[in-house]
Amino acid sequence: GYPFGSLAATNGKVYLGAGTMFMEFDPASASFSYYEHIHPEAPGDNAWCFAEAPDGEIYFGAHPQTWLTRYNPFSRKLTDCGILDSTQSYVGTMAFDRFGYLYCVIGTQTYKVVVWNSANGEKKILSCPQEQQNGAAVSQGRNGEVYVSFSHSTLTCEQMQNPLEWYRVEHGTIYARVTDLSVCNNYRNS
């Protein structure tokens, strides 16, 4: 299979999934330093999107069952963290706040933001502050904070650069609406 998502981590490694494999690539040696099948009991699962936790562990959401999996790069062990939403197939975007809460956009037709607490494994749905919402995204800004955007229509590339509304989130809740959209962008040269 071909890779869909990837993550360049702070440890200098690149993490990706291809087909049913999770892989760690070491650019320094130009080789794969770790690889393993994802969920052997669910052979169609593949790593769809990635996030790095504050402690350096790597998390990924799988398709088609929204499995959340943790990879510890020190012990080189994959750990199943459970299914984020049994009614959905896709984990779209993911980001960790500095307190260890992971925000995951779930769905394609109906969107949810699932918040997963890495300290205790509890999860909850982050409520949209708008009456209707047909799109969502999460992003870690260049300042390290996490932002969520809810949209009245499916997000396009243009909307991702100038979305309807962004909110800063922390501790698993919406903290404040953002007025300066430049902080939501995680690209250093913009």
mmCIF file with all atom_site columns, C-alpha atoms in Angstrom:
data_model
loop_
_atom_site.group_PDB
_atom_site.id
_atom_site.type_symbol
_atom_site.label_atom_id
_atom_site.label_alt_id
_atom_site.label_comp_id
_atom_site.label_asym_id
_atom_site.label_entity_id
_atom_site.label_seq_id
_atom_site.pdbx_PDB_ins_code
_atom_site.Cartn_x
_atom_site.Cartn_y
_atom_site.Cartn_z
_atom_site.occupancy
_atom_site.B_iso_or_equiv
_atom_site.pdbx_formal_charge
_atom_site.auth_seq_id
_atom_site.auth_comp_id
_atom_site.auth_asym_id
_atom_site.auth_atom_id
_atom_site.pdbx_PDB_model_num
ATOM 1   C CA . GLY A 1 1   ? 0.000   0.000  0.000  1.00 0.00 ? 1   GLY A CA 1
ATOM 2   C CA . TYR A 1 2   ? 0.926   3.613  -0.314 1.00 0.00 ? 2   TYR A CA 1
ATOM 3   C CA . PRO A 1 3   ? 1.295   6.078  2.583  1.00 0.00 ? 3   PRO A CA 1
ATOM 4   C CA . PHE A 1 4   ? -1.559  8.433  3.384  1.00 0.00 ? 4   PHE A CA 1
ATOM 5   C CA . GLY A 1 5   ? -0.384  10.381 6.420  1.00 0.00 ? 5   GLY A CA 1
ATOM 6   C CA . SER A 1 6   ? 2.980   11.047 7.996  1.00 0.00 ? 6   SER A CA 1
ATOM 7   C CA . LEU A 1 7   ? 4.574   12.919 10.876 1.00 0.00 ? 7   LEU A CA 1
ATOM 8   C CA . ALA A 1 8   ? 8.046   14.400 11.251 1.00 0.00 ? 8   ALA A CA 1
ATOM 9   C CA . ALA A 1 9   ? 8.604   14.044 15.006 1.00 0.00 ? 9   ALA A CA 1
ATOM 10  C CA . THR A 1 10  ? 10.824  16.040 17.334 1.00 0.00 ? 10  THR A CA 1
ATOM 11  C CA . ASN A 1 11  ? 13.118  12.995 17.730 1.00 0.00 ? 11  ASN A CA 1
ATOM 12  C CA . GLY A 1 12  ? 14.152  13.404 14.082 1.00 0.00 ? 12  GLY A CA 1
ATOM 13  C CA . LYS A 1 13  ? 12.257  10.341 12.861 1.00 0.00 ? 13  LYS A CA 1
ATOM 14  C CA . VAL A 1 14  ? 9.400   10.263 10.344 1.00 0.00 ? 14  VAL A CA 1
ATOM 15  C CA . TYR A 1 15  ? 6.328   8.136  11.085 1.00 0.00 ? 15  TYR A CA 1
ATOM 16  C CA . LEU A 1 16  ? 3.954   6.867  8.439  1.00 0.00 ? 16  LEU A CA 1
ATOM 17  C CA . GLY A 1 17  ? 1.541   4.144  7.559  1.00 0.00 ? 17  GLY A CA 1
ATOM 18  C CA . ALA A 1 18  ? 1.409   2.281  4.263  1.00 0.00 ? 18  ALA A CA 1
ATOM 19  C CA . GLY A 1 19  ? -1.236  -0.355 3.728  1.00 0.00 ? 19  GLY A CA 1
ATOM 20  C CA . THR A 1 20  ? -1.551  -2.160 7.054  1.00 0.00 ? 20  THR A CA 1
ATOM 21  C CA . MET A 1 21  ? 1.967   -1.258 8.223  1.00 0.00 ? 21  MET A CA 1
ATOM 22  C CA . PHE A 1 22  ? 3.098   1.383  10.711 1.00 0.00 ? 22  PHE A CA 1
ATOM 23  C CA . MET A 1 23  ? 6.658   2.519  10.045 1.00 0.00 ? 23  MET A CA 1
ATOM 24  C CA . GLU A 1 24  ? 9.380   4.613  11.621 1.00 0.00 ? 24  GLU A CA 1
ATOM 25  C CA . PHE A 1 25  ? 11.867  6.062  9.124  1.00 0.00 ? 25  PHE A CA 1
ATOM 26  C CA . ASP A 1 26  ? 15.258  7.369  10.204 1.00 0.00 ? 26  ASP A CA 1
ATOM 27  C CA . PRO A 1 27  ? 16.467  10.027 7.727  1.00 0.00 ? 27  PRO A CA 1
ATOM 28  C CA . ALA A 1 28  ? 19.963  9.953  9.274  1.00 0.00 ? 28  ALA A CA 1
ATOM 29  C CA . SER A 1 29  ? 20.477  6.338  8.202  1.00 0.00 ? 29  SER A CA 1
ATOM 30  C CA . ALA A 1 30  ? 18.033  6.509  5.249  1.00 0.00 ? 30  ALA A CA 1
ATOM 31  C CA . SER A 1 31  ? 16.341  3.342  6.503  1.00 0.00 ? 31  SER A CA 1
ATOM 32  C CA . PHE A 1 32  ? 13.233  2.107  8.281  1.00 0.00 ? 32  PHE A CA 1
ATOM 33  C CA . SER A 1 33  ? 14.182  1.613  11.930 1.00 0.00 ? 33  SER A CA 1
ATOM 34  C CA . TYR A 1 34  ? 10.850  0.034  12.955 1.00 0.00 ? 34  TYR A CA 1
ATOM 35  C CA . TYR A 1 35  ? 7.788   -1.401 11.247 1.00 0.00 ? 35  TYR A CA 1
ATOM 36  C CA . GLU A 1 36  ? 4.882   -3.545 12.358 1.00 0.00 ? 36  GLU A CA 1
ATOM 37  C CA . HIS A 1 37  ? 1.440   -4.608 11.191 1.00 0.00 ? 37  HIS A CA 1
ATOM 38  C CA . ILE A 1 38  ? -1.387  -2.487 12.601 1.00 0.00 ? 38  ILE A CA 1
ATOM 39  C CA . HIS A 1 39  ? -4.116  -4.434 14.398 1.00 0.00 ? 39  HIS A CA 1
ATOM 40  C CA . PRO A 1 40  ? -3.515  -7.949 13.019 1.00 0.00 ? 40  PRO A CA 1
ATOM 41  C CA . GLU A 1 41  ? -7.065  -8.842 14.130 1.00 0.00 ? 41  GLU A CA 1
ATOM 42  C CA . ALA A 1 42  ? -8.438  -6.111 11.806 1.00 0.00 ? 42  ALA A CA 1
ATOM 43  C CA . PRO A 1 43  ? -6.400  -6.625 8.614  1.00 0.00 ? 43  PRO A CA 1
ATOM 44  C CA . GLY A 1 44  ? -7.895  -3.671 6.701  1.00 0.00 ? 44  GLY A CA 1
ATOM 45  C CA . ASP A 1 45  ? -6.817  -0.996 9.197  1.00 0.00 ? 45  ASP A CA 1
ATOM 46  C CA . ASN A 1 46  ? -4.231  1.557  8.144  1.00 0.00 ? 46  ASN A CA 1
ATOM 47  C CA . ALA A 1 47  ? -2.611  4.565  9.819  1.00 0.00 ? 47  ALA A CA 1
ATOM 48  C CA . TRP A 1 48  ? -4.474  7.622  8.587  1.00 0.00 ? 48  TRP A CA 1
ATOM 49  C CA . CYS A 1 49  ? -3.260  10.620 10.618 1.00 0.00 ? 49  CYS A CA 1
ATOM 50  C CA . PHE A 1 50  ? -0.645  11.254 13.309 1.00 0.00 ? 50  PHE A CA 1
ATOM 51  C CA . ALA A 1 51  ? 0.109   13.405 16.349 1.00 0.00 ? 51  ALA A CA 1
ATOM 52  C CA . GLU A 1 52  ? 3.031   13.623 18.751 1.00 0.00 ? 52  GLU A CA 1
ATOM 53  C CA . ALA A 1 53  ? 2.237   13.769 22.472 1.00 0.00 ? 53  ALA A CA 1
ATOM 54  C CA . PRO A 1 54  ? 4.081   16.138 24.819 1.00 0.00 ? 54  PRO A CA 1
ATOM 55  C CA . ASP A 1 55  ? 6.046   13.124 26.147 1.00 0.00 ? 55  ASP A CA 1
ATOM 56  C CA . GLY A 1 56  ? 7.277   12.209 22.641 1.00 0.00 ? 56  GLY A CA 1
ATOM 57  C CA . GLU A 1 57  ? 4.995   9.223  22.083 1.00 0.00 ? 57  GLU A CA 1
ATOM 58  C CA . ILE A 1 58  ? 3.411   8.959  18.642 1.00 0.00 ? 58  ILE A CA 1
ATOM 59  C CA . TYR A 1 59  ? -0.330  8.436  18.192 1.00 0.00 ? 59  TYR A CA 1
ATOM 60  C CA . PHE A 1 60  ? -2.207  7.594  15.043 1.00 0.00 ? 60  PHE A CA 1
ATOM 61  C CA . GLY A 1 61  ? -5.809  7.167  14.035 1.00 0.00 ? 61  GLY A CA 1
ATOM 62  C CA . ALA A 1 62  ? -6.684  4.247  11.794 1.00 0.00 ? 62  ALA A CA 1
ATOM 63  C CA . HIS A 1 63  ? -9.193  3.789  9.013  1.00 0.00 ? 63  HIS A CA 1
ATOM 64  C CA . PRO A 1 64  ? -11.759 2.205  8.683  1.00 0.00 ? 64  PRO A CA 1
ATOM 65  C CA . GLN A 1 65  ? -12.498 1.679  12.380 1.00 0.00 ? 65  GLN A CA 1
ATOM 66  C CA . THR A 1 66  ? -11.133 4.877  14.027 1.00 0.00 ? 66  THR A CA 1
ATOM 67  C CA . TRP A 1 67  ? -8.710  2.877  16.194 1.00 0.00 ? 67  TRP A CA 1
ATOM 68  C CA . LEU A 1 68  ? -6.373  5.059  18.217 1.00 0.00 ? 68  LEU A CA 1
ATOM 69  C CA . THR A 1 69  ? -2.925  3.539  18.638 1.00 0.00 ? 69  THR A CA 1
ATOM 70  C CA . ARG A 1 70  ? 0.108   4.731  20.615 1.00 0.00 ? 70  ARG A CA 1
ATOM 71  C CA . TYR A 1 71  ? 3.691   4.036  19.632 1.00 0.00 ? 71  TYR A CA 1
ATOM 72  C CA . ASN A 1 72  ? 6.406   4.401  22.255 1.00 0.00 ? 72  ASN A CA 1
ATOM 73  C CA . PRO A 1 73  ? 9.634   5.164  20.357 1.00 0.00 ? 73  PRO A CA 1
ATOM 74  C CA . PHE A 1 74  ? 11.736  4.277  23.423 1.00 0.00 ? 74  PHE A CA 1
ATOM 75  C CA . SER A 1 75  ? 10.313  0.795  24.062 1.00 0.00 ? 75  SER A CA 1
ATOM 76  C CA . ARG A 1 76  ? 9.304   0.322  20.379 1.00 0.00 ? 76  ARG A CA 1
ATOM 77  C CA . LYS A 1 77  ? 5.870   -0.912 21.355 1.00 0.00 ? 77  LYS A CA 1
ATOM 78  C CA . LEU A 1 78  ? 2.465   -0.324 19.772 1.00 0.00 ? 78  LEU A CA 1
ATOM 79  C CA . THR A 1 79  ? -0.451  -0.064 22.219 1.00 0.00 ? 79  THR A CA 1
ATOM 80  C CA . ASP A 1 80  ? -4.132  -0.134 21.282 1.00 0.00 ? 80  ASP A CA 1
ATOM 81  C CA . CYS A 1 81  ? -5.992  2.780  22.905 1.00 0.00 ? 81  CYS A CA 1
ATOM 82  C CA . GLY A 1 82  ? -9.455  1.772  21.636 1.00 0.00 ? 82  GLY A CA 1
ATOM 83  C CA . ILE A 1 83  ? -11.931 2.907  19.010 1.00 0.00 ? 83  ILE A CA 1
ATOM 84  C CA . LEU A 1 84  ? -12.642 6.637  19.072 1.00 0.00 ? 84  LEU A CA 1
ATOM 85  C CA . ASP A 1 85  ? -16.117 6.405  17.522 1.00 0.00 ? 85  ASP A CA 1
ATOM 86  C CA . SER A 1 86  ? -17.817 3.163  16.493 1.00 0.00 ? 86  SER A CA 1
ATOM 87  C CA . THR A 1 87  ? -20.208 4.984  14.112 1.00 0.00 ? 87  THR A CA 1
ATOM 88  C CA . GLN A 1 88  ? -17.474 6.573  11.963 1.00 0.00 ? 88  GLN A CA 1
ATOM 89  C CA . SER A 1 89  ? -14.679 5.342  9.686  1.00 0.00 ? 89  SER A CA 1
ATOM 90  C CA . TYR A 1 90  ? -12.198 8.209  9.384  1.00 0.00 ? 90  TYR A CA 1
ATOM 91  C CA . VAL A 1 91  ? -9.975  10.133 11.758 1.00 0.00 ? 91  VAL A CA 1
ATOM 92  C CA . GLY A 1 92  ? -9.269  13.354 9.861  1.00 0.00 ? 92  GLY A CA 1
ATOM 93  C CA . THR A 1 93  ? -6.856  15.541 11.828 1.00 0.00 ? 93  THR A CA 1
ATOM 94  C CA . MET A 1 94  ? -5.309  15.200 15.301 1.00 0.00 ? 94  MET A CA 1
ATOM 95  C CA . ALA A 1 95  ? -3.385  17.433 17.713 1.00 0.00 ? 95  ALA A CA 1
ATOM 96  C CA . PHE A 1 96  ? -2.239  17.274 21.346 1.00 0.00 ? 96  PHE A CA 1
ATOM 97  C CA . ASP A 1 97  ? -2.448  20.164 23.762 1.00 0.00 ? 97  ASP A CA 1
ATOM 98  C CA . ARG A 1 98  ? 0.324   20.658 26.318 1.00 0.00 ? 98  ARG A CA 1
ATOM 99  C CA . PHE A 1 99  ? -1.816  19.014 29.011 1.00 0.00 ? 99  PHE A CA 1
ATOM 100 C CA . GLY A 1 100 ? -1.983  15.629 27.248 1.00 0.00 ? 100 GLY A CA 1
ATOM 101 C CA . TYR A 1 101 ? -5.431  15.923 25.670 1.00 0.00 ? 101 TYR A CA 1
ATOM 102 C CA . LEU A 1 102 ? -5.684  14.663 22.107 1.00 0.00 ? 102 LEU A CA 1
ATOM 103 C CA . TYR A 1 103 ? -8.251  16.309 19.815 1.00 0.00 ? 103 TYR A CA 1
ATOM 104 C CA . CYS A 1 104 ? -9.381  14.154 16.877 1.00 0.00 ? 104 CYS A CA 1
ATOM 105 C CA . VAL A 1 105 ? -11.727 15.112 14.053 1.00 0.00 ? 105 VAL A CA 1
ATOM 106 C CA . ILE A 1 106 ? -13.884 12.096 13.214 1.00 0.00 ? 106 ILE A CA 1
ATOM 107 C CA . GLY A 1 107 ? -16.119 11.568 10.186 1.00 0.00 ? 107 GLY A CA 1
ATOM 108 C CA . THR A 1 108 ? -16.804 12.583 6.615  1.00 0.00 ? 108 THR A CA 1
ATOM 109 C CA . GLN A 1 109 ? -20.567 13.183 6.452  1.00 0.00 ? 109 GLN A CA 1
ATOM 110 C CA . THR A 1 110 ? -21.138 14.087 10.095 1.00 0.00 ? 110 THR A CA 1
ATOM 111 C CA . TYR A 1 111 ? -18.172 15.544 11.932 1.00 0.00 ? 111 TYR A CA 1
ATOM 112 C CA . LYS A 1 112 ? -17.269 15.241 15.595 1.00 0.00 ? 112 LYS A CA 1
ATOM 113 C CA . VAL A 1 113 ? -14.283 16.344 17.612 1.00 0.00 ? 113 VAL A CA 1
ATOM 114 C CA . VAL A 1 114 ? -13.404 13.546 20.014 1.00 0.00 ? 114 VAL A CA 1
ATOM 115 C CA . VAL A 1 115 ? -11.206 14.548 22.947 1.00 0.00 ? 115 VAL A CA 1
ATOM 116 C CA . TRP A 1 116 ? -9.082  11.748 24.412 1.00 0.00 ? 116 TRP A CA 1
ATOM 117 C CA . ASN A 1 117 ? -7.318  12.172 27.762 1.00 0.00 ? 117 ASN A CA 1
ATOM 118 C CA . SER A 1 118 ? -3.940  10.419 27.591 1.00 0.00 ? 118 SER A CA 1
ATOM 119 C CA . ALA A 1 119 ? -3.666  10.291 31.404 1.00 0.00 ? 119 ALA A CA 1
ATOM 120 C CA . ASN A 1 120 ? -6.724  8.080  31.923 1.00 0.00 ? 120 ASN A CA 1
ATOM 121 C CA . GLY A 1 121 ? -8.031  7.054  28.476 1.00 0.00 ? 121 GLY A CA 1
ATOM 122 C CA . GLU A 1 122 ? -11.354 8.848  28.907 1.00 0.00 ? 122 GLU A CA 1
ATOM 123 C CA . LYS A 1 123 ? -12.946 10.338 25.825 1.00 0.00 ? 123 LYS A CA 1
ATOM 124 C CA . LYS A 1 124 ? -15.702 12.833 25.205 1.00 0.00 ? 124 LYS A CA 1
ATOM 125 C CA . ILE A 1 125 ? -17.231 14.759 22.325 1.00 0.00 ? 125 ILE A CA 1
ATOM 126 C CA . LEU A 1 126 ? -16.321 18.434 22.118 1.00 0.00 ? 126 LEU A CA 1
ATOM 127 C CA . SER A 1 127 ? -19.558 20.315 21.509 1.00 0.00 ? 127 SER A CA 1
ATOM 128 C CA . CYS A 1 128 ? -19.725 22.667 18.567 1.00 0.00 ? 128 CYS A CA 1
ATOM 129 C CA . PRO A 1 129 ? -20.553 26.231 19.648 1.00 0.00 ? 129 PRO A CA 1
ATOM 130 C CA . GLN A 1 130 ? -22.613 26.689 16.469 1.00 0.00 ? 130 GLN A CA 1
ATOM 131 C CA . GLU A 1 131 ? -26.068 25.253 15.810 1.00 0.00 ? 131 GLU A CA 1
ATOM 132 C CA . GLN A 1 132 ? -24.978 23.219 12.804 1.00 0.00 ? 132 GLN A CA 1
ATOM 133 C CA . GLN A 1 133 ? -21.617 22.035 11.725 1.00 0.00 ? 133 GLN A CA 1
ATOM 134 C CA . ASN A 1 134 ? -20.676 20.068 8.618  1.00 0.00 ? 134 ASN A CA 1
ATOM 135 C CA . GLY A 1 135 ? -16.914 20.242 8.860  1.00 0.00 ? 135 GLY A CA 1
ATOM 136 C CA . ALA A 1 136 ? -14.170 20.471 11.439 1.00 0.00 ? 136 ALA A CA 1
ATOM 137 C CA . ALA A 1 137 ? -10.395 20.602 11.759 1.00 0.00 ? 137 ALA A CA 1
ATOM 138 C CA . VAL A 1 138 ? -7.845  20.677 14.559 1.00 0.00 ? 138 VAL A CA 1
ATOM 139 C CA . SER A 1 139 ? -4.363  22.129 14.325 1.00 0.00 ? 139 SER A CA 1
ATOM 140 C CA . GLN A 1 140 ? -1.453  22.817 16.608 1.00 0.00 ? 140 GLN A CA 1
ATOM 141 C CA . GLY A 1 141 ? -0.401  26.410 16.051 1.00 0.00 ? 141 GLY A CA 1
ATOM 142 C CA . ARG A 1 142 ? 3.146   27.682 15.833 1.00 0.00 ? 142 ARG A CA 1
ATOM 143 C CA . ASN A 1 143 ? 2.769   28.822 19.459 1.00 0.00 ? 143 ASN A CA 1
ATOM 144 C CA . GLY A 1 144 ? 2.132   25.202 20.581 1.00 0.00 ? 144 GLY A CA 1
ATOM 145 C CA . GLU A 1 145 ? -1.528  25.790 21.405 1.00 0.00 ? 145 GLU A CA 1
ATOM 146 C CA . VAL A 1 146 ? -4.263  23.651 19.820 1.00 0.00 ? 146 VAL A CA 1
ATOM 147 C CA . TYR A 1 147 ? -7.092  25.157 17.802 1.00 0.00 ? 147 TYR A CA 1
ATOM 148 C CA . VAL A 1 148 ? -10.335 23.708 16.492 1.00 0.00 ? 148 VAL A CA 1
ATOM 149 C CA . SER A 1 149 ? -12.384 25.075 13.626 1.00 0.00 ? 149 SER A CA 1
ATOM 150 C CA . PHE A 1 150 ? -16.022 24.242 13.039 1.00 0.00 ? 150 PHE A CA 1
ATOM 151 C CA . SER A 1 151 ? -17.550 25.026 9.666  1.00 0.00 ? 151 SER A CA 1
ATOM 152 C CA . HIS A 1 152 ? -21.104 25.317 8.337  1.00 0.00 ? 152 HIS A CA 1
ATOM 153 C CA . SER A 1 153 ? -19.927 23.568 5.175  1.00 0.00 ? 153 SER A CA 1
ATOM 154 C CA . THR A 1 154 ? -17.252 21.029 4.393  1.00 0.00 ? 154 THR A CA 1
ATOM 155 C CA . LEU A 1 155 ? -13.832 22.615 4.748  1.00 0.00 ? 155 LEU A CA 1
ATOM 156 C CA . THR A 1 156 ? -12.002 23.430 1.546  1.00 0.00 ? 156 THR A CA 1
ATOM 157 C CA . CYS A 1 157 ? -8.340  24.324 1.229  1.00 0.00 ? 157 CYS A CA 1
ATOM 158 C CA . GLU A 1 158 ? -9.314  28.000 1.091  1.00 0.00 ? 158 GLU A CA 1
ATOM 159 C CA . GLN A 1 159 ? -11.357 27.686 4.288  1.00 0.00 ? 159 GLN A CA 1
ATOM 160 C CA . MET A 1 160 ? -8.449  25.993 6.054  1.00 0.00 ? 160 MET A CA 1
ATOM 161 C CA . GLN A 1 161 ? -6.393  29.136 5.396  1.00 0.00 ? 161 GLN A CA 1
ATOM 162 C CA . ASN A 1 162 ? -9.210  31.490 6.369  1.00 0.00 ? 162 ASN A CA 1
ATOM 163 C CA . PRO A 1 163 ? -11.892 29.450 8.166  1.00 0.00 ? 163 PRO A CA 1
ATOM 164 C CA . LEU A 1 164 ? -15.144 30.738 9.559  1.00 0.00 ? 164 LEU A CA 1
ATOM 165 C CA . GLU A 1 165 ? -14.144 30.471 13.213 1.00 0.00 ? 165 GLU A CA 1
ATOM 166 C CA . TRP A 1 166 ? -11.225 29.060 15.206 1.00 0.00 ? 166 TRP A CA 1
ATOM 167 C CA . TYR A 1 167 ? -11.290 28.307 18.935 1.00 0.00 ? 167 TYR A CA 1
ATOM 168 C CA . ARG A 1 168 ? -8.377  27.663 21.280 1.00 0.00 ? 168 ARG A CA 1
ATOM 169 C CA . VAL A 1 169 ? -8.854  24.480 23.282 1.00 0.00 ? 169 VAL A CA 1
ATOM 170 C CA . GLU A 1 170 ? -7.153  23.124 26.378 1.00 0.00 ? 170 GLU A CA 1
ATOM 171 C CA . HIS A 1 171 ? -7.883  20.540 29.062 1.00 0.00 ? 171 HIS A CA 1
ATOM 172 C CA . GLY A 1 172 ? -10.500 19.049 26.706 1.00 0.00 ? 172 GLY A CA 1
ATOM 173 C CA . THR A 1 173 ? -12.717 22.132 26.482 1.00 0.00 ? 173 THR A CA 1
ATOM 174 C CA . ILE A 1 174 ? -13.147 25.213 24.310 1.00 0.00 ? 174 ILE A CA 1
ATOM 175 C CA . TYR A 1 175 ? -11.223 27.999 25.969 1.00 0.00 ? 175 TYR A CA 1
ATOM 176 C CA . ALA A 1 176 ? -11.622 31.062 23.726 1.00 0.00 ? 176 ALA A CA 1
ATOM 177 C CA . ARG A 1 177 ? -12.573 32.182 20.239 1.00 0.00 ? 177 ARG A CA 1
ATOM 178 C CA . VAL A 1 178 ? -9.535  33.292 18.256 1.00 0.00 ? 178 VAL A CA 1
ATOM 179 C CA . THR A 1 179 ? -9.505  36.694 16.590 1.00 0.00 ? 179 THR A CA 1
ATOM 180 C CA . ASP A 1 180 ? -5.895  36.626 15.332 1.00 0.00 ? 180 ASP A CA 1
ATOM 181 C CA . LEU A 1 181 ? -5.959  33.739 12.855 1.00 0.00 ? 181 LEU A CA 1
ATOM 182 C CA . SER A 1 182 ? -2.187  33.861 12.300 1.00 0.00 ? 182 SER A CA 1
ATOM 183 C CA . VAL A 1 183 ? -1.643  31.993 15.601 1.00 0.00 ? 183 VAL A CA 1
ATOM 184 C CA . CYS A 1 184 ? -3.635  29.007 14.264 1.00 0.00 ? 184 CYS A CA 1
ATOM 185 C CA . ASN A 1 185 ? -1.200  28.455 11.433 1.00 0.00 ? 185 ASN A CA 1
ATOM 186 C CA . ASN A 1 186 ? 1.619   26.011 12.141 1.00 0.00 ? 186 ASN A CA 1
ATOM 187 C CA . TYR A 1 187 ? 3.699   26.986 9.109  1.00 0.00 ? 187 TYR A CA 1
ATOM 188 C CA . ARG A 1 188 ? 6.743   28.929 10.250 1.00 0.00 ? 188 ARG A CA 1
ATOM 189 C CA . ASN A 1 189 ? 7.223   30.958 7.047  1.00 0.00 ? 189 ASN A CA 1
ATOM 190 C CA . SER A 1 190 ? 3.718   32.364 6.690  1.00 0.00 ? 190 SER A CA 1
#
